[in-house]
Amino acid sequence: MPKRKRSSSSPSAQTFSLMEGNIDLLEGLIMHKEAISQEFENELVDFVQSQCAKGRKGEIKKPTYLRAAGTRSQGNQRESLMYGGFFDFNRQDCYVYMMLHRARPGKRGIVPPFPPILDRLVDHLINSNLLPADVRPDSCIINQYDKGDCIPPHVDHASYYRPISTLSLLGEEPMLVGSKFRTVRSCTWVPTVGKTIPLPRRSLLVLGGNSGNIAKHCISSCKGKRISITLRKQPDPDWKPDESELAGKKRSVEQKHNVVGGKEAASDDVTDKPKKKALSGSAKRRKKMMKQRGPVEPKCIETKGSGANSTTNNAQSPVVNMKRQPKSGEKQAKRNAKRMLKKRAEKNGAQS
Ligand SMILES: O=C(O)CCC(=O)C(=O)O
Ligand SMILES: [Fe+2]
């Protein structure tokens, strides 16, 4: 049974605890029930559903609207909407956008600013003391799950400030939070070192401290429809990724856990996946493109995971010099990226 304490700040707040050695993995995690009214929930659900319907019809483009796809997404058709900052969805999309826009994920301006309804939501959460005013979120990813959809275990990227928070709407699916997960089947995990946190409709889960920096979180195969609105504050404009991320080197344990100077990050699936897997066609193409691109190009921050996100914001990064002449390999890679984007768009069109 999870240890539940009442928070003094809010009568609806629950905290949890799970010791791994001398570290409480769930330190900083707070679940607030009834964070918004039922009327506001209806309004938000209408907004998300109408935007996703537009996305499916091609009226909202990538990366503002994205749909999970690819071999790792089998059975997972989660849809996402992004506002305020681009948030890498998976390596393939991230790569395509980097090639087409000469940009790194997280560059401001790639996705639209917050629509008024999200500004209103943030105001409400801050005014209700559920989120700290000095970490006001300026980036949002909305995930719309259908029955069977999931998000694999990951730690949100370390460049985002903590806490991050997730508002649950429409359905009630638990979030698994911990350091180790066993994959039961595709899209289904059980925490071997972790806890199952129930997320009632209209609840706000706040992941701060160890729960946001060290523990991973995931949603296993959903029983039905669910919408989550994840809010994060982006890194400062002069934030730069770690050298090893840019060079594609292996990340240190500390980086893997995204413990970077007390700051925090976006979701960057750090999943517990089988180590070796036959590469899919798109993965092979991606690998080939990576080779052509050379080692010093910006690299998506996704690590081993699938279908999650990393947002960085670094328009001034010297690595992304807009005026630099492309190398010949890059031209080919750019052509490949365009082809891949077209194929994906056709595929998405066929799905809708
Ligand atoms: O759907 C959720 O509640 C979690 C979403 C999430 O972890 C993410 O987008 O990083
Ligand atoms: Fe996340």
Coordinates of C-alpha atoms and ligand atoms in Angstrom, one line a residue, residues 78 87 141 143 145 151 154 156 164 166-168 175 199 207 217-219 226-230 232 266-269 308-309, ligand 1:
R78 CA -1.2 7.9 -29.2
F87 CA 9.2 18.4 -27.9
I141 CA 2.4 18.3 -24.7
N143 CA -1.3 13.2 -25.2
Y145 CA -4.6 7.9 -25.6
I151 CA 3.8 5.8 -23.1
H154 CA 11.1 7.5 -19.5
D156 CA 11.6 13.8 -19.0
I164 CA 6.7 19.0 -14.4
T166 CA 0.4 16.2 -15.8
L167 CA -3.3 16.8 -15.7
S168 CA -5.5 13.7 -16.4
M175 CA 1.0 6.1 -13.9
L199 CA -4.6 9.3 -11.6
L207 CA 6.7 15.4 -10.5
H217 CA 7.3 7.1 -15.4
C218 CA 5.1 5.4 -17.9
I219 CA 1.5 4.6 -18.7
R226 CA -7.6 9.3 -21.7
I227 CA -6.1 12.7 -22.3
S228 CA -3.2 14.1 -20.4
I229 CA -1.9 17.7 -20.5
T230 CA 1.7 17.8 -19.5
R232 CA 6.8 22.1 -18.4
A266 CA 11.3 16.8 -21.2
S267 CA 10.3 13.3 -21.7
D268 CA 13.0 11.4 -23.3
D269 CA 12.1 7.8 -23.2
A308 CA 8.5 10.2 -26.1
N309 CA 9.9 13.5 -26.1
Ligands
LIG1 O1 0.2 10.9 -20.2 C1 0.8 11.1 -19.2 O2 0.2 11.2 -18.1 C2 2.3 11.2 -19.2 C3 2.8 11.9 -20.3 C4 4.3 12.0 -20.2 O3 4.9 11.5 -19.4 C5 5.1 12.9 -21.2 O4 4.5 13.4 -22.1 O5 6.3 13.0 -20.9

